[in-house]
Amino acid sequence: MLLYILKSATCLAILLAFYKIFLEKENMHTFKRFYLLGSLLAAFAIPFITFVEYVEIPVVTQIIEQSNSNVSVVSSDGPEQYPTDYLPIVLWSIYFIGIVVLGFNFIKNLFQIIQRIQKNPKYKINQITNVLLLDRIIPHTFFNYIFLNKHKFEAKEIPSEVLLHEETHAKQKHSLDVLFIEFLQVLFWFNPLMYFMKKAIKLNHEFLADREVLDHGIKPSLYQNILLEFSSNSLQPQLANSINYSSIKKRFTVMKTKTSKKGILIRSLLLLTLLSTLVYGFSQKKILETYPESPQTIIGKWIDDEKESFELSFFEQDGDLMFVGGNSGPIRVQIINGEYYRFISPKYGLKPSDRRLKLPILFDNEKGTLTYSKRKYIPIEKVIKEKLYCTWENKK
């Protein structure tokens, strides 16, 4: 578990560093949105990827020589007692306490938003619902609900650019991303990288909303003045998208940036190289040992006298006599007093007279025929009754 956490955290750190260096300031915000969400999934999935390599191990015969030396055996009066390791218990307890605390905070914030929607007047325009609050708040969005100050909205003091900015958050479903990262932060609260990922995701939401406003023909200088006017140091709801969430200076810089097709191609190639390296470096390598099949010495083959589709055979493998009858798998066989038995392991203490282990096989040494379960079988590659029985290489 610890190894998985370390691998996952390292992958996330590398992907986040790549975003900060090569992508954050580029004007390709839709791609960046899916990159950030995909980075979270990739960081958790890559350590689970397993590449299996099969290695054939040669069969080695091991000879154990018995020694005449006396071996002393030390006996104990009871099972050996080991001290209880409390560290895993303490760590898991701390982890679940963190989940409970952050989970409670997550549910509380969600409940507060729902309460605001239910208890305050609403003004619906198309698919967007404006929730009018008496509190002095900055505009923010949660799914299709935009929270605005009631007095400013009724006095029409909120610029249309601000409303368009918030509508973009609602239409592009940015709240889904926020809830997703907030939920992951509850589960992986011990990982500080989750905080930086959440900040990057929310900042990119602002880039997307800014671009939508500018694409409507709004002058960048006018829009930047509006952002400065509405920016404040007040706290915004944790689960909502707020217009002044991120650094204004960085948003102004990104507004002026244009990414060329060549730049997109170069970054795409770098990203593919990075993902290949992460998969190779942080996935699991599993080596499975395979052993070559032991050579089989065929002793004899028989075929049903009436139905040629049923075959029997005896063969020797690793010094054991094996029998295959019909569709059944190989059976290890013992011959005792001319009768055929399944192999009897000495540790079970069974006698050869145990009829439950006897196989229904009768062999006629003179004719070379064999009877199995009251069905007659004749040797393969013999002409009997003007029929030639053999193992065909090509049935045509």
mmCIF file of C-alpha atoms in Angstrom:
data_model
loop_
_atom_site.group_PDB
_atom_site.id
_atom_site.type_symbol
_atom_site.label_atom_id
_atom_site.label_comp_id
_atom_site.label_asym_id
_atom_site.label_seq_id
_atom_site.Cartn_x
_atom_site.Cartn_y
_atom_site.Cartn_z
ATOM 1 C CA MET A 1 0.000 0.000 0.000
ATOM 2 C CA LEU A 2 2.814 2.407 0.901
ATOM 3 C CA LEU A 3 4.578 1.672 -2.399
ATOM 4 C CA TYR A 4 1.373 2.412 -4.323
ATOM 5 C CA ILE A 5 0.913 5.752 -2.518
ATOM 6 C CA LEU A 6 4.506 6.766 -3.270
ATOM 7 C CA LYS A 7 4.208 5.803 -6.949
ATOM 8 C CA SER A 8 0.867 7.574 -7.328
ATOM 9 C CA ALA A 9 2.106 10.742 -5.624
ATOM 10 C CA THR A 10 5.267 10.802 -7.779
ATOM 11 C CA CYS A 11 3.247 10.401 -10.993
ATOM 12 C CA LEU A 12 0.908 13.208 -9.939
ATOM 13 C CA ALA A 13 3.839 15.477 -9.063
ATOM 14 C CA ILE A 14 5.468 14.901 -12.466
ATOM 15 C CA LEU A 15 2.218 15.499 -14.368
ATOM 16 C CA LEU A 16 1.497 18.650 -12.366
ATOM 17 C CA ALA A 17 5.047 19.952 -12.964
ATOM 18 C CA PHE A 18 4.618 19.332 -16.712
ATOM 19 C CA TYR A 19 1.375 21.330 -16.620
ATOM 20 C CA LYS A 20 2.968 24.240 -14.760
ATOM 21 C CA ILE A 21 5.964 24.415 -17.101
ATOM 22 C CA PHE A 22 4.491 23.670 -20.534
ATOM 23 C CA LEU A 23 0.705 24.170 -20.427
ATOM 24 C CA GLU A 24 -0.637 26.565 -17.781
ATOM 25 C CA LYS A 25 0.133 29.815 -19.616
ATOM 26 C CA GLU A 26 -0.918 28.534 -23.027
ATOM 27 C CA ASN A 27 -4.221 29.442 -24.667
ATOM 28 C CA MET A 28 -5.530 25.866 -24.989
ATOM 29 C CA HIS A 29 -7.833 25.810 -21.996
ATOM 30 C CA THR A 30 -10.243 23.047 -23.062
ATOM 31 C CA PHE A 31 -7.331 20.654 -23.564
ATOM 32 C CA LYS A 32 -5.878 21.730 -20.211
ATOM 33 C CA ARG A 33 -9.169 20.985 -18.473
ATOM 34 C CA PHE A 34 -9.131 17.375 -19.628
ATOM 35 C CA TYR A 35 -5.393 17.114 -19.030
ATOM 36 C CA LEU A 36 -5.801 18.017 -15.356
ATOM 37 C CA LEU A 37 -8.675 15.595 -14.835
ATOM 38 C CA GLY A 38 -6.842 12.914 -16.807
ATOM 39 C CA SER A 39 -3.702 13.464 -14.729
ATOM 40 C CA LEU A 40 -5.604 12.564 -11.582
ATOM 41 C CA LEU A 41 -6.942 9.370 -13.124
ATOM 42 C CA ALA A 42 -3.563 8.462 -14.656
ATOM 43 C CA ALA A 43 -1.697 8.984 -11.380
ATOM 44 C CA PHE A 44 -4.018 6.533 -9.620
ATOM 45 C CA ALA A 45 -4.172 4.025 -12.501
ATOM 46 C CA ILE A 46 -0.551 3.760 -13.695
ATOM 47 C CA PRO A 47 0.750 1.957 -10.570
ATOM 48 C CA PHE A 48 -1.923 -0.711 -11.146
ATOM 49 C CA ILE A 49 -0.751 -1.469 -14.706
ATOM 50 C CA THR A 50 1.054 -4.811 -14.768
ATOM 51 C CA PHE A 51 3.346 -6.120 -17.491
ATOM 52 C CA VAL A 52 3.813 -9.877 -17.373
ATOM 53 C CA GLU A 53 7.034 -11.511 -18.587
ATOM 54 C CA TYR A 54 7.193 -15.281 -18.968
ATOM 55 C CA VAL A 55 10.551 -16.896 -18.216
ATOM 56 C CA GLU A 56 11.120 -20.581 -18.970
ATOM 57 C CA ILE A 57 12.954 -22.338 -16.162
ATOM 58 C CA PRO A 58 14.901 -25.463 -17.131
ATOM 59 C CA VAL A 59 14.003 -28.603 -15.190
ATOM 60 C CA VAL A 60 16.733 -29.409 -12.674
ATOM 61 C CA THR A 61 16.874 -32.729 -10.876
ATOM 62 C CA GLN A 62 17.825 -32.218 -7.277
ATOM 63 C CA ILE A 63 19.467 -35.099 -5.415
ATOM 64 C CA ILE A 64 19.252 -34.948 -1.650
ATOM 65 C CA GLU A 65 21.769 -37.089 0.170
ATOM 66 C CA GLN A 66 20.875 -38.370 3.575
ATOM 67 C CA SER A 67 23.390 -37.682 6.297
ATOM 68 C CA ASN A 68 24.201 -40.004 9.109
ATOM 69 C CA SER A 69 24.871 -37.096 11.437
ATOM 70 C CA ASN A 70 22.514 -36.605 14.316
ATOM 71 C CA VAL A 71 20.183 -33.632 14.009
ATOM 72 C CA SER A 72 18.943 -32.134 17.213
ATOM 73 C CA VAL A 73 15.388 -30.916 17.311
ATOM 74 C CA VAL A 74 14.507 -28.085 19.643
ATOM 75 C CA SER A 75 10.947 -28.247 20.884
ATOM 76 C CA SER A 76 9.062 -25.459 22.557
ATOM 77 C CA ASP A 77 6.319 -25.718 25.106
ATOM 78 C CA GLY A 78 3.999 -23.423 23.148
ATOM 79 C CA PRO A 79 3.734 -21.144 20.111
ATOM 80 C CA GLU A 80 6.280 -18.355 19.928
ATOM 81 C CA GLN A 81 4.883 -14.995 20.971
ATOM 82 C CA TYR A 82 5.544 -11.929 18.825
ATOM 83 C CA PRO A 83 5.063 -8.342 19.980
ATOM 84 C CA THR A 84 2.006 -6.606 18.519
ATOM 85 C CA ASP A 85 2.819 -3.987 15.878
ATOM 86 C CA TYR A 86 0.660 -0.975 16.680
ATOM 87 C CA LEU A 87 2.025 1.326 13.960
ATOM 88 C CA PRO A 88 -0.398 0.194 11.192
ATOM 89 C CA ILE A 89 -3.313 0.526 13.605
ATOM 90 C CA VAL A 90 -2.285 4.079 14.522
ATOM 91 C CA LEU A 91 -1.742 5.122 10.900
ATOM 92 C CA TRP A 92 -5.064 3.707 9.696
ATOM 93 C CA SER A 93 -6.833 5.382 12.628
ATOM 94 C CA ILE A 94 -5.329 8.758 11.717
ATOM 95 C CA TYR A 95 -6.302 8.233 8.069
ATOM 96 C CA PHE A 96 -9.954 7.477 8.878
ATOM 97 C CA ILE A 97 -10.130 10.404 11.307
ATOM 98 C CA GLY A 98 -8.950 12.680 8.493
ATOM 99 C CA ILE A 99 -11.605 11.263 6.152
ATOM 100 C CA VAL A 100 -14.318 11.823 8.757
ATOM 101 C CA VAL A 101 -13.257 15.436 9.415
ATOM 102 C CA LEU A 102 -12.875 16.439 5.765
ATOM 103 C CA GLY A 103 -15.933 14.437 4.734
ATOM 104 C CA PHE A 104 -18.020 16.261 7.309
ATOM 105 C CA ASN A 105 -16.700 19.609 6.045
ATOM 106 C CA PHE A 106 -17.493 18.610 2.433
ATOM 107 C CA ILE A 107 -21.083 17.658 3.323
ATOM 108 C CA LYS A 108 -21.501 20.828 5.409
ATOM 109 C CA ASN A 109 -20.432 23.071 2.517
ATOM 110 C CA LEU A 110 -22.742 21.240 0.133
ATOM 111 C CA PHE A 111 -25.623 21.560 2.589
ATOM 112 C CA GLN A 112 -25.018 25.312 2.969
ATOM 113 C CA ILE A 113 -25.253 25.844 -0.785
ATOM 114 C CA ILE A 114 -28.491 23.843 -0.946
ATOM 115 C CA GLN A 115 -29.902 25.876 1.938
ATOM 116 C CA ARG A 116 -29.051 29.131 0.153
ATOM 117 C CA ILE A 117 -30.841 27.935 -2.968
ATOM 118 C CA GLN A 118 -33.963 26.920 -1.023
ATOM 119 C CA LYS A 119 -34.253 29.919 1.308
ATOM 120 C CA ASN A 120 -33.550 32.825 -1.057
ATOM 121 C CA PRO A 121 -35.529 34.324 -3.953
ATOM 122 C CA LYS A 122 -34.654 33.021 -7.410
ATOM 123 C CA TYR A 123 -34.867 34.542 -10.849
ATOM 124 C CA LYS A 124 -34.674 32.047 -13.727
ATOM 125 C CA ILE A 125 -33.490 33.013 -17.208
ATOM 126 C CA ASN A 126 -33.571 30.139 -19.710
ATOM 127 C CA GLN A 127 -31.573 27.325 -18.082
ATOM 128 C CA ILE A 128 -29.790 29.599 -15.599
ATOM 129 C CA THR A 129 -31.212 30.422 -12.165
ATOM 130 C CA ASN A 130 -30.021 33.539 -10.362
ATOM 131 C CA VAL A 131 -30.151 33.158 -6.583
ATOM 132 C CA LEU A 132 -30.470 36.597 -4.989
ATOM 133 C CA LEU A 133 -28.797 37.000 -1.588
ATOM 134 C CA LEU A 134 -28.842 39.904 0.852
ATOM 135 C CA ASP A 135 -25.221 39.224 1.813
ATOM 136 C CA ARG A 136 -22.445 41.298 0.269
ATOM 137 C CA ILE A 137 -20.986 38.554 -1.878
ATOM 138 C CA ILE A 138 -19.028 38.318 -5.074
ATOM 139 C CA PRO A 139 -20.790 36.467 -7.917
ATOM 140 C CA HIS A 140 -20.180 32.708 -7.877
ATOM 141 C CA THR A 141 -21.686 29.658 -9.568
ATOM 142 C CA PHE A 142 -22.721 26.149 -8.568
ATOM 143 C CA PHE A 143 -24.013 24.073 -11.486
ATOM 144 C CA ASN A 144 -26.876 26.129 -13.036
ATOM 145 C CA TYR A 145 -27.237 28.445 -10.024
ATOM 146 C CA ILE A 146 -25.531 31.856 -10.009
ATOM 147 C CA PHE A 147 -25.411 33.564 -6.607
ATOM 148 C CA LEU A 148 -25.651 37.377 -6.796
ATOM 149 C CA ASN A 149 -26.190 40.277 -4.431
ATOM 150 C CA LYS A 150 -29.908 41.120 -4.523
ATOM 151 C CA HIS A 151 -29.566 44.916 -4.360
ATOM 152 C CA LYS A 152 -26.914 45.092 -7.099
ATOM 153 C CA PHE A 153 -28.857 42.729 -9.344
ATOM 154 C CA GLU A 154 -32.117 44.669 -9.007
ATOM 155 C CA ALA A 155 -30.296 47.983 -9.502
ATOM 156 C CA LYS A 156 -28.588 46.485 -12.586
ATOM 157 C CA GLU A 157 -25.170 47.293 -11.178
ATOM 158 C CA ILE A 158 -23.713 43.941 -12.195
ATOM 159 C CA PRO A 159 -22.098 44.212 -15.645
ATOM 160 C CA SER A 160 -23.259 41.862 -18.379
ATOM 161 C CA GLU A 161 -19.646 40.667 -18.755
ATOM 162 C CA VAL A 162 -19.714 39.348 -15.190
ATOM 163 C CA LEU A 163 -23.005 37.551 -15.784
ATOM 164 C CA LEU A 164 -21.636 36.042 -19.000
ATOM 165 C CA HIS A 165 -18.537 34.916 -17.123
ATOM 166 C CA GLU A 166 -20.657 33.089 -14.522
ATOM 167 C CA GLU A 167 -22.994 31.653 -17.151
ATOM 168 C CA THR A 168 -19.966 30.072 -18.819
ATOM 169 C CA HIS A 169 -19.146 28.261 -15.559
ATOM 170 C CA ALA A 170 -22.719 26.962 -15.462
ATOM 171 C CA LYS A 171 -22.985 25.925 -19.123
ATOM 172 C CA GLN A 172 -19.597 24.152 -19.179
ATOM 173 C CA LYS A 173 -20.427 22.235 -15.969
ATOM 174 C CA HIS A 174 -17.312 23.328 -14.111
ATOM 175 C CA SER A 175 -18.954 22.311 -10.833
ATOM 176 C CA LEU A 176 -18.519 18.651 -11.825
ATOM 177 C CA ASP A 177 -14.745 19.129 -11.875
ATOM 178 C CA VAL A 178 -14.831 20.911 -8.528
ATOM 179 C CA LEU A 179 -16.891 18.199 -6.836
ATOM 180 C CA PHE A 180 -14.616 15.527 -8.295
ATOM 181 C CA ILE A 181 -11.413 17.093 -6.961
ATOM 182 C CA GLU A 182 -13.057 17.887 -3.616
ATOM 183 C CA PHE A 183 -14.121 14.245 -3.249
ATOM 184 C CA LEU A 184 -10.600 13.031 -4.078
ATOM 185 C CA GLN A 185 -9.185 15.483 -1.570
ATOM 186 C CA VAL A 186 -11.343 13.884 1.123
ATOM 187 C CA LEU A 187 -9.955 10.425 0.266
ATOM 188 C CA PHE A 188 -6.344 11.571 -0.191
ATOM 189 C CA TRP A 189 -6.265 14.380 2.340
ATOM 190 C CA PHE A 190 -2.703 13.464 3.346
ATOM 191 C CA ASN A 191 -1.387 14.311 -0.147
ATOM 192 C CA PRO A 192 -0.585 18.060 -0.422
ATOM 193 C CA LEU A 193 -0.511 17.795 -4.222
ATOM 194 C CA MET A 194 -4.320 17.527 -4.226
ATOM 195 C CA TYR A 195 -4.507 21.135 -3.037
ATOM 196 C CA PHE A 196 -2.333 22.336 -5.931
ATOM 197 C CA MET A 197 -4.379 20.286 -8.410
ATOM 198 C CA LYS A 198 -7.591 21.851 -7.124
ATOM 199 C CA LYS A 199 -6.094 25.318 -7.443
ATOM 200 C CA ALA A 200 -4.940 24.604 -11.025
ATOM 201 C CA ILE A 201 -8.366 23.209 -12.010
ATOM 202 C CA LYS A 202 -10.233 26.215 -10.649
ATOM 203 C CA LEU A 203 -7.778 28.641 -12.245
ATOM 204 C CA ASN A 204 -8.258 26.969 -15.614
ATOM 205 C CA HIS A 205 -12.039 27.365 -15.168
ATOM 206 C CA GLU A 206 -11.424 31.095 -14.944
ATOM 207 C CA PHE A 207 -9.328 30.970 -18.132
ATOM 208 C CA LEU A 208 -12.224 29.231 -19.906
ATOM 209 C CA ALA A 209 -14.776 31.781 -18.701
ATOM 210 C CA ASP A 210 -12.471 34.708 -19.586
ATOM 211 C CA ARG A 211 -11.994 33.359 -23.107
ATOM 212 C CA GLU A 212 -15.747 33.002 -23.590
ATOM 213 C CA VAL A 213 -16.281 36.652 -22.612
ATOM 214 C CA LEU A 214 -13.550 37.889 -24.949
ATOM 215 C CA ASP A 215 -14.909 35.723 -27.790
ATOM 216 C CA HIS A 216 -18.152 37.756 -27.535
ATOM 217 C CA GLY A 217 -16.286 40.825 -28.710
ATOM 218 C CA ILE A 218 -15.603 42.440 -25.340
ATOM 219 C CA LYS A 219 -12.478 44.585 -25.345
ATOM 220 C CA PRO A 220 -9.738 43.061 -23.156
ATOM 221 C CA SER A 221 -8.961 46.396 -21.483
ATOM 222 C CA LEU A 222 -12.622 46.948 -20.521
ATOM 223 C CA TYR A 223 -12.986 43.415 -19.235
ATOM 224 C CA GLN A 224 -9.782 43.651 -17.213
ATOM 225 C CA ASN A 225 -11.059 46.829 -15.506
ATOM 226 C CA ILE A 226 -14.280 44.986 -14.606
ATOM 227 C CA LEU A 227 -12.290 42.124 -13.091
ATOM 228 C CA LEU A 228 -10.265 44.559 -11.008
ATOM 229 C CA GLU A 229 -13.456 46.250 -9.831
ATOM 230 C CA PHE A 230 -15.055 42.972 -8.735
ATOM 231 C CA SER A 231 -11.932 41.439 -7.201
ATOM 232 C CA SER A 232 -11.825 41.358 -3.436
ATOM 233 C CA ASN A 233 -10.192 39.498 -0.580
ATOM 234 C CA SER A 234 -13.414 37.983 0.710
ATOM 235 C CA LEU A 235 -13.658 34.198 0.923
ATOM 236 C CA GLN A 236 -15.598 32.460 -1.814
ATOM 237 C CA PRO A 237 -17.601 29.247 -1.272
ATOM 238 C CA GLN A 238 -15.360 26.192 -1.456
ATOM 239 C CA LEU A 239 -17.586 24.230 -3.869
ATOM 240 C CA ALA A 240 -18.402 27.139 -6.197
ATOM 241 C CA ASN A 241 -16.645 28.932 -9.041
ATOM 242 C CA SER A 242 -15.993 32.551 -8.185
ATOM 243 C CA ILE A 243 -15.014 35.389 -10.478
ATOM 244 C CA ASN A 244 -12.112 36.567 -8.346
ATOM 245 C CA TYR A 245 -10.789 33.172 -7.386
ATOM 246 C CA SER A 246 -7.388 33.283 -9.041
ATOM 247 C CA SER A 247 -4.500 35.647 -9.596
ATOM 248 C CA ILE A 248 -5.702 38.589 -11.692
ATOM 249 C CA LYS A 249 -2.195 39.245 -13.032
ATOM 250 C CA LYS A 250 -1.821 35.699 -14.348
ATOM 251 C CA ARG A 251 -5.246 35.855 -16.006
ATOM 252 C CA PHE A 252 -4.341 39.092 -17.730
ATOM 253 C CA THR A 253 -1.140 37.476 -19.056
ATOM 254 C CA VAL A 254 -2.955 34.408 -20.396
ATOM 255 C CA MET A 255 -5.567 36.595 -22.150
ATOM 256 C CA LYS A 256 -2.803 37.969 -24.403
ATOM 257 C CA THR A 257 -1.249 34.563 -25.148
ATOM 258 C CA LYS A 258 -1.787 32.736 -28.418
ATOM 259 C CA THR A 259 -0.537 29.186 -28.878
ATOM 260 C CA SER A 260 0.583 28.253 -32.390
ATOM 261 C CA LYS A 261 -0.161 24.921 -34.034
ATOM 262 C CA LYS A 262 3.534 24.109 -33.931
ATOM 263 C CA GLY A 263 3.564 24.754 -30.179
ATOM 264 C CA ILE A 264 0.573 22.454 -29.702
ATOM 265 C CA LEU A 265 2.292 19.707 -31.722
ATOM 266 C CA ILE A 266 5.533 19.974 -29.749
ATOM 267 C CA ARG A 267 3.698 19.843 -26.411
ATOM 268 C CA SER A 268 1.636 16.856 -27.581
ATOM 269 C CA LEU A 269 4.795 14.924 -28.477
ATOM 270 C CA LEU A 270 6.362 15.809 -25.135
ATOM 271 C CA LEU A 271 3.218 14.651 -23.355
ATOM 272 C CA LEU A 272 3.183 11.287 -25.171
ATOM 273 C CA THR A 273 6.829 10.785 -24.263
ATOM 274 C CA LEU A 274 6.100 11.663 -20.642
ATOM 275 C CA LEU A 275 3.159 9.255 -20.397
ATOM 276 C CA SER A 276 5.186 6.436 -21.953
ATOM 277 C CA THR A 277 7.979 7.056 -19.450
ATOM 278 C CA LEU A 278 5.560 7.083 -16.508
ATOM 279 C CA VAL A 279 3.884 3.853 -17.597
ATOM 280 C CA TYR A 280 7.242 2.163 -18.066
ATOM 281 C CA GLY A 281 8.763 3.499 -14.856
ATOM 282 C CA PHE A 282 5.885 3.220 -12.390
ATOM 283 C CA SER A 283 3.915 0.192 -13.589
ATOM 284 C CA GLN A 284 4.385 -3.248 -12.091
ATOM 285 C CA LYS A 285 6.621 -5.882 -13.642
ATOM 286 C CA LYS A 286 5.604 -9.445 -12.931
ATOM 287 C CA ILE A 287 7.767 -12.407 -13.910
ATOM 288 C CA LEU A 288 6.017 -15.747 -14.245
ATOM 289 C CA GLU A 289 8.158 -18.839 -14.288
ATOM 290 C CA THR A 290 7.157 -21.507 -16.777
ATOM 291 C CA TYR A 291 8.567 -24.963 -17.035
ATOM 292 C CA PRO A 292 8.995 -26.893 -20.276
ATOM 293 C CA GLU A 293 6.734 -29.870 -20.661
ATOM 294 C CA SER A 294 8.408 -33.126 -19.809
ATOM 295 C CA PRO A 295 8.929 -35.454 -22.784
ATOM 296 C CA GLN A 296 6.356 -38.212 -23.110
ATOM 297 C CA THR A 297 7.180 -41.747 -24.167
ATOM 298 C CA ILE A 298 4.130 -43.310 -25.804
ATOM 299 C CA ILE A 299 3.684 -46.919 -24.714
ATOM 300 C CA GLY A 300 0.549 -47.682 -26.672
ATOM 301 C CA LYS A 301 -2.563 -46.215 -28.291
ATOM 302 C CA TRP A 302 -5.960 -47.806 -28.754
ATOM 303 C CA ILE A 303 -9.097 -46.773 -30.602
ATOM 304 C CA ASP A 304 -12.740 -47.738 -30.077
ATOM 305 C CA ASP A 305 -13.643 -50.743 -32.231
ATOM 306 C CA GLU A 306 -16.985 -49.148 -33.165
ATOM 307 C CA LYS A 307 -16.550 -45.397 -32.830
ATOM 308 C CA GLU A 308 -13.222 -44.189 -34.137
ATOM 309 C CA SER A 309 -13.548 -40.874 -32.254
ATOM 310 C CA PHE A 310 -12.708 -42.440 -28.864
ATOM 311 C CA GLU A 311 -9.040 -43.046 -28.139
ATOM 312 C CA LEU A 312 -7.046 -44.353 -25.181
ATOM 313 C CA SER A 313 -3.328 -44.210 -24.568
ATOM 314 C CA PHE A 314 -0.639 -45.095 -22.060
ATOM 315 C CA PHE A 315 2.516 -43.021 -21.875
ATOM 316 C CA GLU A 316 5.460 -42.574 -19.563
ATOM 317 C CA GLN A 317 6.324 -39.150 -18.169
ATOM 318 C CA ASP A 318 8.937 -38.342 -15.530
ATOM 319 C CA GLY A 319 9.172 -42.030 -14.694
ATOM 320 C CA ASP A 320 5.421 -42.355 -14.026
ATOM 321 C CA LEU A 321 2.901 -44.394 -15.964
ATOM 322 C CA MET A 322 0.084 -42.144 -17.208
ATOM 323 C CA PHE A 323 -3.273 -43.073 -18.749
ATOM 324 C CA VAL A 324 -5.591 -40.923 -20.869
ATOM 325 C CA GLY A 325 -9.078 -42.173 -21.595
ATOM 326 C CA GLY A 326 -11.613 -40.328 -23.744
ATOM 327 C CA ASN A 327 -11.998 -36.663 -22.805
ATOM 328 C CA SER A 328 -10.541 -37.068 -19.312
ATOM 329 C CA GLY A 329 -7.167 -35.677 -18.350
ATOM 330 C CA PRO A 330 -4.058 -37.766 -17.675
ATOM 331 C CA ILE A 331 -4.341 -40.179 -14.737
ATOM 332 C CA ARG A 332 -1.311 -41.403 -12.815
ATOM 333 C CA VAL A 333 -1.512 -45.198 -12.749
ATOM 334 C CA GLN A 334 -0.135 -48.087 -10.699
ATOM 335 C CA ILE A 335 -0.230 -51.724 -11.847
ATOM 336 C CA ILE A 336 -0.657 -54.114 -8.932
ATOM 337 C CA ASN A 337 -1.020 -57.861 -9.584
ATOM 338 C CA GLY A 338 -2.027 -57.176 -13.175
ATOM 339 C CA GLU A 339 -4.774 -54.708 -12.182
ATOM 340 C CA TYR A 340 -4.805 -50.973 -12.823
ATOM 341 C CA TYR A 341 -5.237 -48.450 -9.988
ATOM 342 C CA ARG A 342 -5.070 -44.737 -9.584
ATOM 343 C CA PHE A 343 -1.820 -43.792 -7.916
ATOM 344 C CA ILE A 344 -1.948 -44.433 -4.173
ATOM 345 C CA SER A 345 0.085 -42.035 -2.086
ATOM 346 C CA PRO A 346 1.693 -43.844 0.857
ATOM 347 C CA LYS A 347 0.813 -41.007 3.221
ATOM 348 C CA TYR A 348 -2.891 -41.838 2.971
ATOM 349 C CA GLY A 349 -2.292 -45.402 4.170
ATOM 350 C CA LEU A 350 -4.638 -46.954 1.575
ATOM 351 C CA LYS A 351 -4.237 -50.555 0.485
ATOM 352 C CA PRO A 352 -4.271 -51.750 -3.137
ATOM 353 C CA SER A 353 -7.347 -53.740 -2.276
ATOM 354 C CA ASP A 354 -9.359 -50.505 -2.077
ATOM 355 C CA ARG A 355 -11.685 -51.033 -5.063
ATOM 356 C CA ARG A 356 -12.644 -47.369 -5.230
ATOM 357 C CA LEU A 357 -9.273 -46.623 -6.835
ATOM 358 C CA LYS A 358 -9.416 -49.474 -9.349
ATOM 359 C CA LEU A 359 -9.659 -48.468 -13.001
ATOM 360 C CA PRO A 360 -12.022 -50.435 -15.319
ATOM 361 C CA ILE A 361 -9.148 -51.533 -17.608
ATOM 362 C CA LEU A 362 -8.572 -55.071 -18.928
ATOM 363 C CA PHE A 363 -5.668 -55.811 -21.298
ATOM 364 C CA ASP A 364 -5.435 -58.836 -23.570
ATOM 365 C CA ASN A 365 -1.721 -59.392 -24.053
ATOM 366 C CA GLU A 366 -2.143 -61.909 -26.887
ATOM 367 C CA LYS A 367 -4.476 -59.886 -29.096
ATOM 368 C CA GLY A 368 -3.213 -56.498 -27.964
ATOM 369 C CA THR A 369 -6.783 -55.324 -27.378
ATOM 370 C CA LEU A 370 -7.947 -53.347 -24.370
ATOM 371 C CA THR A 371 -11.308 -53.058 -22.646
ATOM 372 C CA TYR A 372 -12.165 -49.847 -20.812
ATOM 373 C CA SER A 373 -15.542 -49.375 -19.084
ATOM 374 C CA LYS A 374 -16.871 -52.435 -21.005
ATOM 375 C CA ARG A 375 -15.959 -50.905 -24.370
ATOM 376 C CA LYS A 376 -13.504 -52.688 -26.649
ATOM 377 C CA TYR A 377 -10.488 -50.826 -27.984
ATOM 378 C CA ILE A 378 -8.060 -52.049 -30.650
ATOM 379 C CA PRO A 379 -4.485 -50.935 -31.292
ATOM 380 C CA ILE A 380 -3.975 -48.008 -33.637
ATOM 381 C CA GLU A 381 -2.072 -48.639 -36.906
ATOM 382 C CA LYS A 382 -3.419 -52.163 -37.346
ATOM 383 C CA VAL A 383 -5.682 -53.510 -40.063
ATOM 384 C CA ILE A 384 -8.688 -55.142 -38.438
ATOM 385 C CA LYS A 385 -11.894 -56.018 -40.279
ATOM 386 C CA GLU A 386 -10.430 -54.495 -43.449
ATOM 387 C CA LYS A 387 -10.077 -51.079 -41.716
ATOM 388 C CA LEU A 388 -6.839 -49.231 -41.288
ATOM 389 C CA TYR A 389 -6.617 -47.345 -37.985
ATOM 390 C CA CYS A 390 -3.859 -44.777 -37.639
ATOM 391 C CA THR A 391 -3.062 -41.231 -36.579
ATOM 392 C CA TRP A 392 -3.646 -39.082 -39.669
ATOM 393 C CA GLU A 393 -1.454 -36.057 -40.339
ATOM 394 C CA ASN A 394 -3.917 -34.588 -42.818
ATOM 395 C CA LYS A 395 -7.534 -35.716 -42.708
ATOM 396 C CA LYS A 396 -8.067 -34.664 -46.338
#
